Structures are given as structure tokens and as C-alpha cells.
mmCIF file of C-alpha atoms and ligand atoms in Angstrom:
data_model
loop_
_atom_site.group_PDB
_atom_site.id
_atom_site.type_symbol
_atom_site.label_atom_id
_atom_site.label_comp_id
_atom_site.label_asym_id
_atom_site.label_seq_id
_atom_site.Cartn_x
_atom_site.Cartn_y
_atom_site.Cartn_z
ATOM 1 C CA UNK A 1 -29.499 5.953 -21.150
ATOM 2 C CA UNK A 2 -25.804 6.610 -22.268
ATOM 3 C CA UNK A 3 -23.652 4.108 -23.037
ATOM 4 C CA UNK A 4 -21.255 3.562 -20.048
ATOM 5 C CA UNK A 5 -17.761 4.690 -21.173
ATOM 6 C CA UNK A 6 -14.140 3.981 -19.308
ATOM 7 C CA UNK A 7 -12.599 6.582 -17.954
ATOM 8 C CA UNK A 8 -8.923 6.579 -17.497
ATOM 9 C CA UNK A 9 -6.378 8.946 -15.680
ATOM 10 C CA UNK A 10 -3.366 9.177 -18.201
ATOM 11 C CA UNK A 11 -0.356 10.486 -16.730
ATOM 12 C CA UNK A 12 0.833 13.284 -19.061
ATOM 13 C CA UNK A 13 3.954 15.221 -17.449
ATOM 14 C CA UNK A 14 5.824 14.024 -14.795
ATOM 15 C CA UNK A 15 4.778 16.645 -12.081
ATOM 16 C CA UNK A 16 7.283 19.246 -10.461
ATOM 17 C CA UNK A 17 6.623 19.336 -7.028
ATOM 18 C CA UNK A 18 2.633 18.506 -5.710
ATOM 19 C CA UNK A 19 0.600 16.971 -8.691
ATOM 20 C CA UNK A 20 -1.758 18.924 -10.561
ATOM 21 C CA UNK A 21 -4.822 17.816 -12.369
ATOM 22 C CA UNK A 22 -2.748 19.079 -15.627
ATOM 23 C CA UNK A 23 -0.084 16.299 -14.915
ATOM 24 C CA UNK A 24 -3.164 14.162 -16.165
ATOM 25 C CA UNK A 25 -5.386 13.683 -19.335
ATOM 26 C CA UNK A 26 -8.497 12.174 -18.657
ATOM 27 C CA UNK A 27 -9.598 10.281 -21.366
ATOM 28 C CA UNK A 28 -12.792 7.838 -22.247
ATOM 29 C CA UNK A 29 -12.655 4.380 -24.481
ATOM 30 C CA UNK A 30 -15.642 1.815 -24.529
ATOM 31 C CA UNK A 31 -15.835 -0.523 -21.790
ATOM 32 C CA UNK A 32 -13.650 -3.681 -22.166
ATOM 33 C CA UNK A 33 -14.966 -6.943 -23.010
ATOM 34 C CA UNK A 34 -13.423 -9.931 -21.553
ATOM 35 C CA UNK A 35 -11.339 -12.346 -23.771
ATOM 36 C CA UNK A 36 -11.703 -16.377 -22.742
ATOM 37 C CA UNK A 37 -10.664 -16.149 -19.344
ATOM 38 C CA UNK A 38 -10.844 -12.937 -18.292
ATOM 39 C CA UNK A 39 -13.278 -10.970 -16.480
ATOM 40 C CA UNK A 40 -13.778 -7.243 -16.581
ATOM 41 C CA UNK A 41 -13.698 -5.490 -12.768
ATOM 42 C CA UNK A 42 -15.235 -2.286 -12.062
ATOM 43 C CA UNK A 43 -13.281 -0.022 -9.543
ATOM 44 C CA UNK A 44 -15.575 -0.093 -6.343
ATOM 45 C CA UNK A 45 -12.716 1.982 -4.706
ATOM 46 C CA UNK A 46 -8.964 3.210 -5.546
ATOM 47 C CA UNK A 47 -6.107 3.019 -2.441
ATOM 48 C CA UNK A 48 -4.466 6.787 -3.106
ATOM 49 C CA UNK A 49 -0.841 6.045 -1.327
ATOM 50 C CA UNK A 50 2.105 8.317 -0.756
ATOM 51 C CA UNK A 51 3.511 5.735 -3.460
ATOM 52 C CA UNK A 52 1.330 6.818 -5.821
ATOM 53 C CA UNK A 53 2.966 10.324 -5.993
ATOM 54 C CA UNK A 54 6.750 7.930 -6.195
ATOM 55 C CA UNK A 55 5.188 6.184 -8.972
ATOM 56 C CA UNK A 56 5.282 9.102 -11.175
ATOM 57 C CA UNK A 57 8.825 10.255 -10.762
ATOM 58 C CA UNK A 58 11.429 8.952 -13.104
ATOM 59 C CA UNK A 59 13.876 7.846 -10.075
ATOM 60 C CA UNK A 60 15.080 4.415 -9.370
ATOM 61 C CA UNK A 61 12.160 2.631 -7.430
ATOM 62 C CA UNK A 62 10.914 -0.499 -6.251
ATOM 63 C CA UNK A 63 8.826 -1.046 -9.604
ATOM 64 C CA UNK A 64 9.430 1.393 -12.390
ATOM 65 C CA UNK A 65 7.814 4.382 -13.053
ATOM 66 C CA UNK A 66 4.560 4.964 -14.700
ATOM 67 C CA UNK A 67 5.462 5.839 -18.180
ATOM 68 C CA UNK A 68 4.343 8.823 -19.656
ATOM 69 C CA UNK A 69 1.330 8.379 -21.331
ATOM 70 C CA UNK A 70 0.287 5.008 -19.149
ATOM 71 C CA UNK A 71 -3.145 4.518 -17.267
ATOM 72 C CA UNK A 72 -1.844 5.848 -13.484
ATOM 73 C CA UNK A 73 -1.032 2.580 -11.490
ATOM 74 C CA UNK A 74 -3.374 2.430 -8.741
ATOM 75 C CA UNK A 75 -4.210 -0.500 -6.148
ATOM 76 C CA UNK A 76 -8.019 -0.822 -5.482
ATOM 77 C CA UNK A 77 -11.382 -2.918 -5.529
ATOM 78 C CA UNK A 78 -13.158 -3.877 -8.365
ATOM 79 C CA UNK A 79 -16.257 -6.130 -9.029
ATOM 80 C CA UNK A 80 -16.821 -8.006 -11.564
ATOM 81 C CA UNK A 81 -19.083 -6.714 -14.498
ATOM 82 C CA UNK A 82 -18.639 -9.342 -17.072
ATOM 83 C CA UNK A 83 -16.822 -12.751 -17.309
ATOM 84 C CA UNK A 84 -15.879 -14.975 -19.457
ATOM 85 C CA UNK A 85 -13.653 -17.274 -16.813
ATOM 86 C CA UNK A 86 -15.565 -20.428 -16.187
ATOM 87 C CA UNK A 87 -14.434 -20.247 -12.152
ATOM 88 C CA UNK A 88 -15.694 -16.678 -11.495
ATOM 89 C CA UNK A 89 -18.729 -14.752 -11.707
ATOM 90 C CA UNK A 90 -20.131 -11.126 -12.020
ATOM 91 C CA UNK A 91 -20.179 -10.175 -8.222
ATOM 92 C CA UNK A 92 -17.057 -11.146 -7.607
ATOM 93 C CA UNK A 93 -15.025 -9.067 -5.985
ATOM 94 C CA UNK A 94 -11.057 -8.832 -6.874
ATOM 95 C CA UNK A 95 -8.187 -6.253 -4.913
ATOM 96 C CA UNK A 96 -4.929 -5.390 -7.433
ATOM 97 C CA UNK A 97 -3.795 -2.775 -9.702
ATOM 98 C CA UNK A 98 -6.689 -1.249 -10.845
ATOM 99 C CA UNK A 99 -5.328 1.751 -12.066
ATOM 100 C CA UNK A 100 -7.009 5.288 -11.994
ATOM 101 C CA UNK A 101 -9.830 4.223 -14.388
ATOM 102 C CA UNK A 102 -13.290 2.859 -14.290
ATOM 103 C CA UNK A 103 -13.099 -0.238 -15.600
ATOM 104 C CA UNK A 104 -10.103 -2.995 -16.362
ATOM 105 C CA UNK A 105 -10.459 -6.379 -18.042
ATOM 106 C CA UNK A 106 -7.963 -8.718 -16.119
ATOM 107 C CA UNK A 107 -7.009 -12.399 -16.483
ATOM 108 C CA UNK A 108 -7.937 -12.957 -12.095
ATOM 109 C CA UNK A 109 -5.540 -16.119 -12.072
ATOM 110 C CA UNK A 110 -2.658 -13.761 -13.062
ATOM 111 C CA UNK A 111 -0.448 -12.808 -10.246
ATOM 112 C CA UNK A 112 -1.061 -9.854 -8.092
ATOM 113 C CA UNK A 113 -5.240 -10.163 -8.177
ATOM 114 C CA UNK A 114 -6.631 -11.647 -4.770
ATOM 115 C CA UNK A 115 -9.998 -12.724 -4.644
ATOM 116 C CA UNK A 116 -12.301 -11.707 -1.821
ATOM 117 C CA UNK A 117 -14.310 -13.958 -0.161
ATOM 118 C CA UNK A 118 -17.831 -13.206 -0.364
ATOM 119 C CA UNK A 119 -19.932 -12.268 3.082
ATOM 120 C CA UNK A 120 -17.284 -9.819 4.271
ATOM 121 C CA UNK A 121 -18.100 -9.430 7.729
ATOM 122 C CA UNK A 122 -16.210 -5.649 7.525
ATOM 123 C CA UNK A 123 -17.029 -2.794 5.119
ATOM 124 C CA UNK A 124 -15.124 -2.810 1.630
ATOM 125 C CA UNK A 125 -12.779 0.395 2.287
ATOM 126 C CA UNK A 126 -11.470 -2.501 5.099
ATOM 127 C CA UNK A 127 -9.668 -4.381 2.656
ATOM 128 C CA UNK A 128 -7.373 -1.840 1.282
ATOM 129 C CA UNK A 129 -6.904 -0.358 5.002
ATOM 130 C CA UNK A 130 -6.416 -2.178 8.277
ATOM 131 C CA UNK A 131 -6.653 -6.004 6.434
ATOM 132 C CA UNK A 132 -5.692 -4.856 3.454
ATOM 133 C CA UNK A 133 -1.862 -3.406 2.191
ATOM 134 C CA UNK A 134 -1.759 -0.895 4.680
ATOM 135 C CA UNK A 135 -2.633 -3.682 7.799
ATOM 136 C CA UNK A 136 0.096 -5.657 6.261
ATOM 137 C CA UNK A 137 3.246 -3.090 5.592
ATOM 138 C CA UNK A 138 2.143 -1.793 9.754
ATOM 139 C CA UNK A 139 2.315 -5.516 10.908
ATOM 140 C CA UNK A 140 5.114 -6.981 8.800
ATOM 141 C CA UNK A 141 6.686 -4.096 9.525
ATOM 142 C CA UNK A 142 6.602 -3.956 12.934
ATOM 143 C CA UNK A 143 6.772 -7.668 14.132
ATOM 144 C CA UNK A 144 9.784 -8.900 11.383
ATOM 145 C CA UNK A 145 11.554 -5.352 11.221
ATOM 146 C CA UNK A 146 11.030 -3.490 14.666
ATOM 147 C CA UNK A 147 10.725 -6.691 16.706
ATOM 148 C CA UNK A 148 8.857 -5.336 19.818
ATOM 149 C CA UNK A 149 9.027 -6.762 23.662
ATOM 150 C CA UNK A 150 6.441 -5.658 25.959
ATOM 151 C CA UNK A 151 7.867 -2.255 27.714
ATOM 152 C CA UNK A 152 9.493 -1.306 25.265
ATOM 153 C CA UNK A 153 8.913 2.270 23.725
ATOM 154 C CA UNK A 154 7.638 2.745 20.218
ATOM 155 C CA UNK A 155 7.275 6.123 18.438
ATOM 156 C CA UNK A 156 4.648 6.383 15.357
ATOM 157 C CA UNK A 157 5.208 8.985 12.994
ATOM 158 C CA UNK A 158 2.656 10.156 10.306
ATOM 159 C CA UNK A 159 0.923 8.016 13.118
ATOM 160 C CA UNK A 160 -2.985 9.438 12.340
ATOM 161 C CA UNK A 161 -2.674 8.103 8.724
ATOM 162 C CA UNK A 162 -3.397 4.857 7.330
ATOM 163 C CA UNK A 163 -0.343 2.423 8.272
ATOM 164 C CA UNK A 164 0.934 4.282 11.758
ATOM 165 C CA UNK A 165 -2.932 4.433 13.115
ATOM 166 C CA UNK A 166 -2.350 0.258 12.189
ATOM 167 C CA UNK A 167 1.233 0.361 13.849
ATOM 168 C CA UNK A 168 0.118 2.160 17.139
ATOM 169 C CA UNK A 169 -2.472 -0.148 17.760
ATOM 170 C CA UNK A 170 -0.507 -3.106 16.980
ATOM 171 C CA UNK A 171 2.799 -2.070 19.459
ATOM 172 C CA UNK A 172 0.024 -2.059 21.941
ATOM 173 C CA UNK A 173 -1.557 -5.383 21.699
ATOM 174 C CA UNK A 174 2.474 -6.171 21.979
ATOM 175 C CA UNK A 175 2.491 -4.688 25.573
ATOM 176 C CA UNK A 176 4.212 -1.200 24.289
ATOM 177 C CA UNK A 177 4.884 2.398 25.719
ATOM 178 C CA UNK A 178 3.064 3.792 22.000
ATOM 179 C CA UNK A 179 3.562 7.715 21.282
ATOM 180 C CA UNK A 180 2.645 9.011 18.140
ATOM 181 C CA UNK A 181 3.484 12.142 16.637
ATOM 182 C CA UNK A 182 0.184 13.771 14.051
ATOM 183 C CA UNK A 183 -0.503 17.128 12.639
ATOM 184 C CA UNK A 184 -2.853 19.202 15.078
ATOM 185 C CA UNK A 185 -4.858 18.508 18.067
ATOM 186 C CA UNK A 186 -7.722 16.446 16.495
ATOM 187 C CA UNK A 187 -5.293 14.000 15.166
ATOM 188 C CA UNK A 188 -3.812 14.022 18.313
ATOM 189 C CA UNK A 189 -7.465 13.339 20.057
ATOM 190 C CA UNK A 190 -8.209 10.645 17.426
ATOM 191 C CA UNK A 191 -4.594 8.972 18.196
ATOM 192 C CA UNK A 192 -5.767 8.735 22.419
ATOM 193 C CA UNK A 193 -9.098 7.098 21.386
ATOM 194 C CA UNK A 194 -7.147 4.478 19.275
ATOM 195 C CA UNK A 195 -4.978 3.893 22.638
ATOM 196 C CA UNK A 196 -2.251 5.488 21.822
ATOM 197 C CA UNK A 197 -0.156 6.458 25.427
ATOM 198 C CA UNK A 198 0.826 10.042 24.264
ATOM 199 C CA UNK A 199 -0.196 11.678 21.079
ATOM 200 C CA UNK A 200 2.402 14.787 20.185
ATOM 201 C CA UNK A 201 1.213 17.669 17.737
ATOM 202 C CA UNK A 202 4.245 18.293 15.745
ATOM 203 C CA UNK A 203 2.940 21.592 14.407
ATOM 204 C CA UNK A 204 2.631 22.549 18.379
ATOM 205 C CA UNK A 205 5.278 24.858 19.787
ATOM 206 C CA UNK A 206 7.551 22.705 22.115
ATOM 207 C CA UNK A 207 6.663 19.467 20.100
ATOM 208 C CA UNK A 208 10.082 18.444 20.534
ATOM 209 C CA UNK A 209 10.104 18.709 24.779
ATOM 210 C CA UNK A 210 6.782 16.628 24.510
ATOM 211 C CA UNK A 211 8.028 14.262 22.311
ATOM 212 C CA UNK A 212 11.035 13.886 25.435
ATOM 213 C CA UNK A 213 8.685 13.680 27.982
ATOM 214 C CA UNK A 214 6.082 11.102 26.630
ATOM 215 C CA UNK A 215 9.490 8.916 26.450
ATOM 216 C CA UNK A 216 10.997 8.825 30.242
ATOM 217 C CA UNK A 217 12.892 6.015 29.112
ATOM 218 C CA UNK A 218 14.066 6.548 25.846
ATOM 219 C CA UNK A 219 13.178 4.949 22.408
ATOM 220 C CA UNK A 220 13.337 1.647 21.122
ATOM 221 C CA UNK A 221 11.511 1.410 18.078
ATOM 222 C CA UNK A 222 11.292 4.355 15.672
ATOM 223 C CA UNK A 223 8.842 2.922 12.933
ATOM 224 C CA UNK A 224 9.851 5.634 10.645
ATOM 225 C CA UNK A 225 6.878 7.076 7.916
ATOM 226 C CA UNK A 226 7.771 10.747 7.554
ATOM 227 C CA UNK A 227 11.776 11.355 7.654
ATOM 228 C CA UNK A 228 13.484 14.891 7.773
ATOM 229 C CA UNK A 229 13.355 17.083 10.702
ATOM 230 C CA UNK A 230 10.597 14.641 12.693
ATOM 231 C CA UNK A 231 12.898 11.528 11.976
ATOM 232 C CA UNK A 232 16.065 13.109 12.969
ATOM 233 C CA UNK A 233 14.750 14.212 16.495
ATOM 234 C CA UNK A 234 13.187 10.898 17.067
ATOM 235 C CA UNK A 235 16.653 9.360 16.329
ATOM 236 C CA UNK A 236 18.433 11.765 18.502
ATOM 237 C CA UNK A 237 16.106 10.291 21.465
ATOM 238 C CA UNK A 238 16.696 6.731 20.642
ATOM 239 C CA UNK A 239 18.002 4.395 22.946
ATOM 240 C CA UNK A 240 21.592 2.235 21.996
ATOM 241 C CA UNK A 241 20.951 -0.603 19.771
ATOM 242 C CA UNK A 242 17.216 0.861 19.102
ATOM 243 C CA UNK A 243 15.552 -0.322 15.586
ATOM 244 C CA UNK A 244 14.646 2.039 12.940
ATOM 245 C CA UNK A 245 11.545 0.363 10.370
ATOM 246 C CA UNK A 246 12.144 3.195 7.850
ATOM 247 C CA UNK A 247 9.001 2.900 5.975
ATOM 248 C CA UNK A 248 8.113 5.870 4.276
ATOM 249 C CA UNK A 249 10.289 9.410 3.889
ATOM 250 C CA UNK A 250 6.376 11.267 2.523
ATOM 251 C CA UNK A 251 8.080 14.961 3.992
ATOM 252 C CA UNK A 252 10.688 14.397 1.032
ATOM 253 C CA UNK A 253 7.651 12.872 -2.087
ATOM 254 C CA UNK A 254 7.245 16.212 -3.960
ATOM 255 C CA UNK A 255 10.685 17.632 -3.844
ATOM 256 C CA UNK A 256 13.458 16.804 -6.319
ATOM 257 C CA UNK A 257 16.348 16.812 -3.160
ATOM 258 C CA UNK A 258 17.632 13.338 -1.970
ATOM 259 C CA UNK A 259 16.805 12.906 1.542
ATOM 260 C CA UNK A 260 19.991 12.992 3.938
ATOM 261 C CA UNK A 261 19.529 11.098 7.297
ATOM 262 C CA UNK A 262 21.468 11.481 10.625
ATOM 263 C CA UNK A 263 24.564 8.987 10.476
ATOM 264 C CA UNK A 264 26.598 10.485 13.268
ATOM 265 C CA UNK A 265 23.452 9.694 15.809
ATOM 266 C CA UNK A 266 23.081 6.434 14.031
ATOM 267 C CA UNK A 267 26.406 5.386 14.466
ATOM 268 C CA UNK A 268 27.482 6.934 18.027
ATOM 269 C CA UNK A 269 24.030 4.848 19.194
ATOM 270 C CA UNK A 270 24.775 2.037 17.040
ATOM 271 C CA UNK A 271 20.783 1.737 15.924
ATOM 272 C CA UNK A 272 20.464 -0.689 13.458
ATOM 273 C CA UNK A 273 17.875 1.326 10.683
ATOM 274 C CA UNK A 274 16.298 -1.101 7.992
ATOM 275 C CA UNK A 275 14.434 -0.759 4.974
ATOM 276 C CA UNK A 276 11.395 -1.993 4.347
ATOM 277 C CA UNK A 277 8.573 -2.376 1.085
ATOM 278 C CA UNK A 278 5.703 -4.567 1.771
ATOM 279 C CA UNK A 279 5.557 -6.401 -1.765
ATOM 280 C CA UNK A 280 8.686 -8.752 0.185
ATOM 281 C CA UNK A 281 6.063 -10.157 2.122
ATOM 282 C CA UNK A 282 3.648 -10.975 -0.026
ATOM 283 C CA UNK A 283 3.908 -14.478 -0.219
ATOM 284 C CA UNK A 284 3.071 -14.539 3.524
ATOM 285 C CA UNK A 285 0.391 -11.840 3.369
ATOM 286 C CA UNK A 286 -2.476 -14.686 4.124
ATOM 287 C CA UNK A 287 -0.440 -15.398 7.844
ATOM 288 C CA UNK A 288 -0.659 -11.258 8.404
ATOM 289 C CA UNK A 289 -4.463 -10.796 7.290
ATOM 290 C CA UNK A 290 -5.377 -13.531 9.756
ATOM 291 C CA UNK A 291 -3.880 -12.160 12.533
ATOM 292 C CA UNK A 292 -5.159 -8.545 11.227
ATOM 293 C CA UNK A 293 -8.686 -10.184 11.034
ATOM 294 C CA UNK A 294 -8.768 -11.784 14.427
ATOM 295 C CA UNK A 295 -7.674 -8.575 16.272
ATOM 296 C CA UNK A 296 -10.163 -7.295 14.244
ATOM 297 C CA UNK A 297 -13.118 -9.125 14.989
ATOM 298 C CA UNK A 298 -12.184 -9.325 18.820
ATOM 299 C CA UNK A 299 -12.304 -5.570 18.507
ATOM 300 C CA UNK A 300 -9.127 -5.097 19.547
ATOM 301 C CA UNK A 301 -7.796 -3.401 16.174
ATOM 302 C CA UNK A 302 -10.207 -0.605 14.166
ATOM 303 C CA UNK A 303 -10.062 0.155 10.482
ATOM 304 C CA UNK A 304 -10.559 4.220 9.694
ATOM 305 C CA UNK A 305 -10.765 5.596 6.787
ATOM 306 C CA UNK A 306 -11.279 8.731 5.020
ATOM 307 C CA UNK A 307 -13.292 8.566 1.312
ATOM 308 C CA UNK A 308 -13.615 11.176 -1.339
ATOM 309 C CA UNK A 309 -16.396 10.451 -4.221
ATOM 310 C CA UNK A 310 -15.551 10.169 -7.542
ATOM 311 C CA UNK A 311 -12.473 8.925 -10.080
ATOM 312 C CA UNK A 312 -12.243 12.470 -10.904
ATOM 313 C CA UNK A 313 -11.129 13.924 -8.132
ATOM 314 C CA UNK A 314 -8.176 11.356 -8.223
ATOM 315 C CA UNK A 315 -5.510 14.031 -8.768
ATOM 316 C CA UNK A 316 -6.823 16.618 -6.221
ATOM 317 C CA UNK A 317 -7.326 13.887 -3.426
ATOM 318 C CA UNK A 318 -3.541 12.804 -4.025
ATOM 319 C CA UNK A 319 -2.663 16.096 -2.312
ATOM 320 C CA UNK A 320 -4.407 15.447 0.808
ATOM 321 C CA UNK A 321 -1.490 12.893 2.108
ATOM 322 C CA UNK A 322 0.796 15.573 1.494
ATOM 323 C CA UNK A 323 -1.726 18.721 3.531
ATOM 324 C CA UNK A 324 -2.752 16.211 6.335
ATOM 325 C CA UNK A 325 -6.155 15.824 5.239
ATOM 326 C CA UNK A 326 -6.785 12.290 6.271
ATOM 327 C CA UNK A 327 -7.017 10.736 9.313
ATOM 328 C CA UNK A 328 -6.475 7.114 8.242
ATOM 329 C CA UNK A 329 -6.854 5.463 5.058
ATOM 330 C CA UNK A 330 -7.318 8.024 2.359
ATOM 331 C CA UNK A 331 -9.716 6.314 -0.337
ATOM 332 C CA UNK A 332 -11.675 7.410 -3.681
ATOM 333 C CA UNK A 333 -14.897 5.912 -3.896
ATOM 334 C CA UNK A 334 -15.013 4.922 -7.493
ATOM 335 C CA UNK A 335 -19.011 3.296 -8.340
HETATM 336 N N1 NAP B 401 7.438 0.626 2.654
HETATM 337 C C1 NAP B 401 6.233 0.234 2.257
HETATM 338 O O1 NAP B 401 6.023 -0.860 1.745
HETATM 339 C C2 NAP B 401 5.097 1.187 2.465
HETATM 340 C C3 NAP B 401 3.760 0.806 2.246
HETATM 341 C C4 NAP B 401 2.743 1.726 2.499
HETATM 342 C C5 NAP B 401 3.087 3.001 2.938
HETATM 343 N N2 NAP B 401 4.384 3.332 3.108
HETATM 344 C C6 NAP B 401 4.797 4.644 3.606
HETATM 345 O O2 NAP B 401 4.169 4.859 4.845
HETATM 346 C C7 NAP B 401 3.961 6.254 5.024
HETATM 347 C C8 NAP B 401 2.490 6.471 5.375
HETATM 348 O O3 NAP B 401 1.699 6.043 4.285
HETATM 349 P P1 NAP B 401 0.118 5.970 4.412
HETATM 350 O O4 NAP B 401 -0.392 5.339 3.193
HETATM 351 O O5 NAP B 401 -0.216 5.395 5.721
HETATM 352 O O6 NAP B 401 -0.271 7.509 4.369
HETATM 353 P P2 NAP B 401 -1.001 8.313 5.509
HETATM 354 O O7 NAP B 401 -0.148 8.245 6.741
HETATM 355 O O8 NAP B 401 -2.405 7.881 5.596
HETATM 356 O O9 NAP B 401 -1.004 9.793 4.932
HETATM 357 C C9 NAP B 401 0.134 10.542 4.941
HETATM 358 C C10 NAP B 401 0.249 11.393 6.224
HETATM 359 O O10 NAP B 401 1.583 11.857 6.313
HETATM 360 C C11 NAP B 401 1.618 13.060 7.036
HETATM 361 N N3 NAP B 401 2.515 13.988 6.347
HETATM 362 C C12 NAP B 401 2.474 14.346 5.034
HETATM 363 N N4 NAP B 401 3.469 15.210 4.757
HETATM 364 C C13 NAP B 401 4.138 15.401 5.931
HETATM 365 C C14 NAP B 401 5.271 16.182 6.304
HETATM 366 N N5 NAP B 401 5.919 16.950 5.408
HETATM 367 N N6 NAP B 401 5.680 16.143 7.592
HETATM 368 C C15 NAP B 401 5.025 15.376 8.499
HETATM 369 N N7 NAP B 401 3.967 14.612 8.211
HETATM 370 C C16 NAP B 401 3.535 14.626 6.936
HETATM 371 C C17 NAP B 401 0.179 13.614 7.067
HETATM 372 O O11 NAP B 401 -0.292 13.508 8.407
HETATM 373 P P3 NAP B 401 -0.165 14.744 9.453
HETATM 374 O O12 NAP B 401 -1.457 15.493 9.371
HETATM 375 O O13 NAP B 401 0.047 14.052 10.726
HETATM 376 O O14 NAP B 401 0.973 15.592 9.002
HETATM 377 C C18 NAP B 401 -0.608 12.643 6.176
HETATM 378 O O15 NAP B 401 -1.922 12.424 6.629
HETATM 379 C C19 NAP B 401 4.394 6.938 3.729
HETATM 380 O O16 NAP B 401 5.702 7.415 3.895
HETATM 381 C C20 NAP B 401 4.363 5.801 2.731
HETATM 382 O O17 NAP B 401 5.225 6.018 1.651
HETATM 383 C C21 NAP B 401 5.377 2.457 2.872
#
């Protein structure tokens, strides 16, 4: 049997526009062997985020910019193939920056690497959706940024993917009027099952006269994943003093333009619009995977996921946050 070899998505040009498998040079090096205290993970699955696509793009950021030439940062799951740390043990299973690559050798005391416990009592792809980073930017974001009070009315956008499916769910286990605005009518479908009070299909003619109706009495909370022409009319329908969690702008991720928001509405309704990144609430991510995990097991919140097979479609499968092609957390199963 061949020798198993590391591949590793190197990041080549900065891409113009959507990312193409050129942007990347996929290249193989022998396996890494742990130095004293490390252990060597392999990827079980890679997280592909809108961020990813941020990541590349030589703009100032929350971290910096993958340099050209760099392994692709990437959040995932690894397990662990070899050790040479007296406290862990092949099997072990460790969540952090992975990259897009098959196998890393990582020192798992090192900040950033969380260990799993063993026994999960949810599939894997769980712990990079609903309990994982995306459970914790919806909740963080929602309870400490949007603050919501039962009757008030929250409006999801991007609200079929990964963190607004996590949002919706949460505003209603708050007591909240929840509409969520998704690409086409199976999104829409898939956004009713999850609870949601009104699903609207913003590629639908008269999206924008649904959007008005499913909110008789206004909007409080705009938790904001999308930006342009969908955040502008859900601003225009918010109610004085409503909160904005601006989370993610993904309509703006492949173009070059700065995005431009909607100050006169903000200021005439005095709407107090915050941004948000998860990695400032970290240090209480244990306090917002507990509460994730309880909903979770009292099956009051469900994880869904979509998963593409194989590191090499990496590239490819970036695109599909950007065409609509998930419903939930978009995933790569690695090995
Ligand atoms: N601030 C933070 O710390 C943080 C952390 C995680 C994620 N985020 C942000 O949260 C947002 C959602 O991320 P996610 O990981 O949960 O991704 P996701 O929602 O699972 O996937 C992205 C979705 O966005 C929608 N979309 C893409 N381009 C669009 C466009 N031009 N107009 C309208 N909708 C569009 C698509 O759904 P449709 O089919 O409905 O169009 C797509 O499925 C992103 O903006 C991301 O950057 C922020």
C-alpha cells in the first residue's frame, strides 16, 4: 500500500472575485511526526465559512490575511494519528485551525485547540455547527448583541445557512415573532420546519411586501448576515431604537467595492447597529456550548448540515456559500 502523503491547499493568487481552484496549488509532503509534546491530528472534517473567502483578501481584517504561499487557514476536526504528549492519545479528537490539508502536527496545550470529550452523544459535523463556532457567533450574538424580550420581532437573514438556521431557533426559545429571509422555496420550507413564524424567498417577486407583512409590528432585531439591498430594506422596516447584530456582509465577499450601509434610516430611527466577531467571546465559549447542548439534547435546537467528500474539492465547495448551495452548515468531509 502507498505511503500516506499530506496534502495541503496552498493559496497561490489572491483571487479576483469567486475563488478558483487555480487560486490554489495543491501540493503533497510526508506526514508529520510529532516532536515531544505534540501530537499529529488528521482532518476528520474542515468548517468552509464565508470567512474563509475574507481570509484570502489582503484587506484589513480581524486576523491577517493568509499569505501567499501559506497552507489555507481552515477551522475543523482532527483525530489524533500519532502522539508523543504524555496526556493525550491517538483517538483523540481536537477542533482548531486545521488548515486545508490532511494532516497537522500541533502542540494541543497551545491556545486555540479544544479537546473533545470522548462519547459524543451528537454526530461530529455537530461540533463545528450548532455547538460548535457557528452555535456560538448565533447565540453570543443574539443574547449579548441583539438582546431579545419575548414579543419582540426578529428578522434572520442568510437565515437557511449555518449561524441564522442557529439564530431563528434561538429568538424562539426567547419567546420571538422569528421571520427569516432564504433563497427559494425549499429553504423557505426547511426554515417553517425549524419553527421559524414566516420564511420570505428573497429571489420571489414581491419579497419585499412579504417581508412587511410577516412584520405587523415592525422590527426589533435585525441580526444582520447578508448586507446590501436585503439589509437596507430590513432597516427601512425597523422599529425606533431597534438593534442591528451586523454579523456578516457575505453579498459584498467576492467583490473589491466597500460596502455602504443606510445612515439616514439609521439615524432618523436612531437604531443602535453593532459589530460583532465571535473570537471576543471565546473565553466564555464553555457558558454558550452548555446552553447550546442542553437545548440540544431537550430537542429543542437541531444541528443541519450539508457535507461534500473530499479535501479536494475544498476550492469548488467554497463557492457554494456564495450560489446558496447549503442549507446549514456547509462542511468537507476530510477522512
Ligand atoms: N461575525 C462573526 O464572528 C461571524 C462568524 C461566523 C459567520 N459570520 C457571518 O455570518 C454569515 C453567515 O455565515 P455562515 O457560516 O452561517 O454561512 P451560511 O449562512 O451557511 O452560508 C451562506 C449563505 O448566505 C446566503 N448568501 C450568499 N450570498 C448571498 C447574497 N449575495 N445575497 C443573499 N444571500 C446570500 C446563501 O443563502 P441563500 O440561498 O439564502 O441565498 C448561503 O447559503 C456570513 O456573513 C459570515 O461571514 C460571522
Amino acid at each position: 500500500m502507498a505511503e500516506p502523503t499530506n496534502r495541503r491547499f496552498l493559496l497561490r493568487t489572491r483571487p479576483e472575485g469567486r475563488v478558483k481552484r487555480s487560486d490554489f496549488e495543491l501540493s503533497e509532503q510526508p506526514v508529520p511526526t510529532p516532536a515531544p509534546g505534540e501530537v499529529v491530528l488528521r482532518t476528520r472534517y474542515l468548517s468552509l465559512d464565508p470567512t474563509n473567502r475574507i481570509w484570502m483578501t489582503d484587506v484589513e481584517q480581524y486576523m491577517p490575511p493568509v499569505a501567499i504561499g501559506e497552507v489555507m487557514r481552515g477551522l475543523g476536526i482532527g483525530e489524533v494519528v500519532a502522539s508523543a504528549s504524555p496526556d493525550h492519545k491517538v483517538g483523540d479528537l481536537f477542533s482548531g485551525l486545521v488548515g486545508w490539508q490532511d494532516y497537522i502536527a500541533v502542540v494541543p496545550k497551545a491556545p486555540g485547540w479544544i479537546q473533545l470529550p470522548s462519547g459524543l452523544p451528537v454526530p461530529l459535523p455537530a461540533m463545528l455547527g450548532a455547538l460548535g463556532m457557528t452555535g456560538l457567533t448565533a447565540y453570543f450574538g443574539l443574547m449579548e448583541l441583539g438582546k431579545p424580550r419575548a414579543g419582540e420581532t426578529v428578522v434572520v437573514s442568510a437565515a437557511a445557512g449555518a449561524v441564522g438556521s442557529v439564530v431563528g431557533q434561538i429568538a424562539k426559545l426567547q419567546g420571538c415573532h422569528v421571520v427569516g429571509i432564504a433563497g427559494g422555496p425549499e429553504k423557505c420550507a426547511f426554515l417553517r420546519e425549524l419553527g421559524f413564524d414566516a420564511a420570505i424567498d428573497y429571489k420571489a417577486e414581491g419579497w419585499k411586501a412579504a417581508l412587511a407583512a410577516a412584520c405587523p409590528r415592525g422590527i426589533d432585531i435585525d441580526f444582520e448576515n447578508v448586507g446590501g439591498d436585503i439589509m437596507n430594506t430590513v432597516m427601512a422596516r425597523m422599529n425606533l431604537h431597534g438593534r442591528v447584530v451586523l454579523c456578516g456582509l457575505i453579498s459584498g465577499y467576492n467583490s473589491d467595492q466597500r460596502p455602504t450601509g443606510p445612515f439616514d434610516t439609521i439615524l432618523m430611527k436612531r437604531l443602535r447597529v453593532e459589530g460583532f466577531i465571535i473570537l471576543d467571546y471565546l473565553p466564555r465559549a464553555m457558558e454558550g456550548v452548555m446552553q447550546l447542548s442542553q437545548w440540544m439534547m431537550a430537542g429543542k435546537l437541531r444541528h443541519h448540515d450539508t457535507i461534500v467528500d473530499g479535501l479536494e474539492q475544498a476550492p469548488e465547495a467554497l463557492n457554494m456559500l456564495f450560489d446558496g448551495k447549503n442549507t446549514g452548515k456547509l462542511l468537507i468531509k476530510v477522512s
